[in-house]
Amino acid sequence: MLTTPTAPGRHHVCPPCRASYKRKGATALCPRCRGPLIDAGRHLQVPRHRDVAAWRALTALLHAGVRFDSGSCDCGPGWRPRTPREVRERLAASAGTGLPVARALTTRDVADLAGHRRGARQVPRLSRPQR
C-alpha cells in the first residue's frame, strides 16, 4: 500500500551534484553548486549518491519533462525507467512514431511503442486519380 510522504515539501533535484532536497514552493538554487534545482514531484524515490547509472536515467527523465507526481488517485507516479538502458530502449523504440518523449519514457512495455509505430505505418494512402 502506497502512502503519501510525511514531509510536506516536494523533491527538488540537482543532477550535477546528485543531490535532492525537500522544498516548499518555488524552485531554489542548489546549496552546493548554486545551479537551479529541478522540481521532481512528491513521489520521487531518490537514488543513492553513488548510483551514477540511476542518476543518469533520472536526469534524462527530468530533462524530458517527466515528473514524479501521482494522479488524482494518489496511488503513485506510475512506472518510470530506472536504468540508462531502459531509457535508451524506449527512445529507440519511439523514434519516428511522433510520440512525445515524456510519454515514450513512461511506457512500461517497449512493444507498445513498436505497436504504435506499426499502426502509424498502416494508414492507407490515397490513390491518384486515373487519367
XYZ file of C-alpha atoms in Angstrom:
131
model
C 0.000 0.000 0.000
C 1.402 3.356 -1.018
C 1.051 6.263 1.314
C 1.804 9.901 0.776
C 5.148 11.102 2.071
C 5.118 12.560 5.555
C 7.234 15.554 4.576
C 5.161 18.445 3.247
C 7.660 19.517 0.578
C 8.399 18.371 -2.918
C 11.660 16.838 -4.111
C 13.936 19.339 -5.841
C 16.907 17.708 -7.539
C 20.329 18.906 -8.682
C 21.536 16.302 -11.231
C 25.163 17.536 -11.474
C 25.584 17.253 -7.680
C 23.376 14.131 -7.469
C 21.547 15.695 -4.548
C 17.893 16.014 -3.599
C 16.240 18.478 -1.240
C 12.697 18.792 0.060
C 11.398 22.305 -0.539
C 8.091 24.085 -0.362
C 7.062 26.491 -3.066
C 9.176 27.763 -5.933
C 12.396 26.210 -7.134
C 15.555 27.436 -5.429
C 19.269 27.169 -6.055
C 21.410 24.181 -5.131
C 23.364 24.886 -1.933
C 26.412 23.077 -3.330
C 26.852 24.371 -6.887
C 24.374 27.280 -6.975
C 22.729 25.782 -10.064
C 18.943 25.634 -10.429
C 17.072 22.803 -8.727
C 14.540 20.836 -10.799
C 11.145 20.126 -9.247
C 10.792 16.336 -9.493
C 7.493 15.932 -7.635
C 6.362 14.394 -4.384
C 6.768 10.692 -5.088
C 10.354 10.547 -6.294
C 12.450 7.715 -4.911
C 15.849 9.367 -4.846
C 18.717 7.090 -5.927
C 21.791 6.758 -3.764
C 24.507 9.318 -4.406
C 26.967 6.705 -5.665
C 24.484 5.097 -8.115
C 25.638 7.039 -11.186
C 23.563 4.997 -13.664
C 20.318 5.674 -11.809
C 21.136 9.390 -11.696
C 21.771 9.398 -15.468
C 18.352 7.821 -16.043
C 16.715 10.276 -13.636
C 18.404 13.209 -15.371
C 17.100 12.050 -18.775
C 13.580 11.781 -17.360
C 13.667 15.211 -15.742
C 15.034 16.901 -18.867
C 12.241 15.261 -20.901
C 9.683 16.837 -18.584
C 8.682 13.712 -16.656
C 7.711 14.375 -13.043
C 7.027 12.017 -10.155
C 3.580 13.161 -9.110
C 0.581 10.966 -8.599
C -2.601 11.486 -10.499
C -5.885 12.254 -8.795
C -5.944 8.800 -7.162
C -2.819 9.430 -5.038
C -1.536 5.962 -5.921
C 1.968 6.913 -7.027
C 3.525 8.297 -10.196
C 3.315 5.112 -12.245
C 6.132 3.241 -13.922
C 9.402 5.058 -14.664
C 12.666 3.684 -16.137
C 15.438 3.235 -13.574
C 18.456 2.499 -15.774
C 20.021 4.230 -18.786
C 19.422 1.049 -20.778
C 15.655 1.287 -20.226
C 15.767 4.948 -21.283
C 17.702 4.111 -24.477
C 15.324 1.239 -25.348
C 12.276 3.468 -25.097
C 13.852 6.315 -27.035
C 14.965 3.946 -29.820
C 11.567 2.236 -29.989
C 9.715 5.549 -30.143
C 11.900 7.078 -32.871
C 9.725 8.018 -35.819
C 6.417 7.406 -34.049
C 5.592 11.029 -33.323
C 5.030 10.303 -29.635
C 6.192 12.910 -27.140
C 9.438 11.877 -25.442
C 7.848 12.071 -21.978
C 5.120 9.613 -22.988
C 7.618 7.239 -24.595
C 9.769 7.235 -21.460
C 6.828 6.434 -19.188
C 5.582 3.487 -21.269
C 6.247 0.263 -19.390
C 6.329 -2.135 -22.347
C 8.585 -1.368 -25.312
C 6.316 -3.487 -27.533
C 3.547 -0.917 -27.023
C 5.770 1.692 -28.656
C 6.531 -0.607 -31.591
C 2.806 -1.283 -31.989
C 2.144 2.432 -32.154
C 4.703 2.723 -34.955
C 3.170 -0.156 -36.927
C -0.283 1.375 -36.598
C 1.011 4.678 -37.932
C 2.569 2.954 -40.970
C -0.613 1.126 -41.921
C -2.530 4.268 -42.821
C -3.845 3.760 -46.347
C -2.519 6.111 -48.985
C -4.845 7.974 -51.258
C -4.646 6.744 -54.796
C -4.049 9.115 -57.654
C -6.974 9.791 -59.936
C -6.893 7.898 -63.255
C -6.223 9.976 -66.359
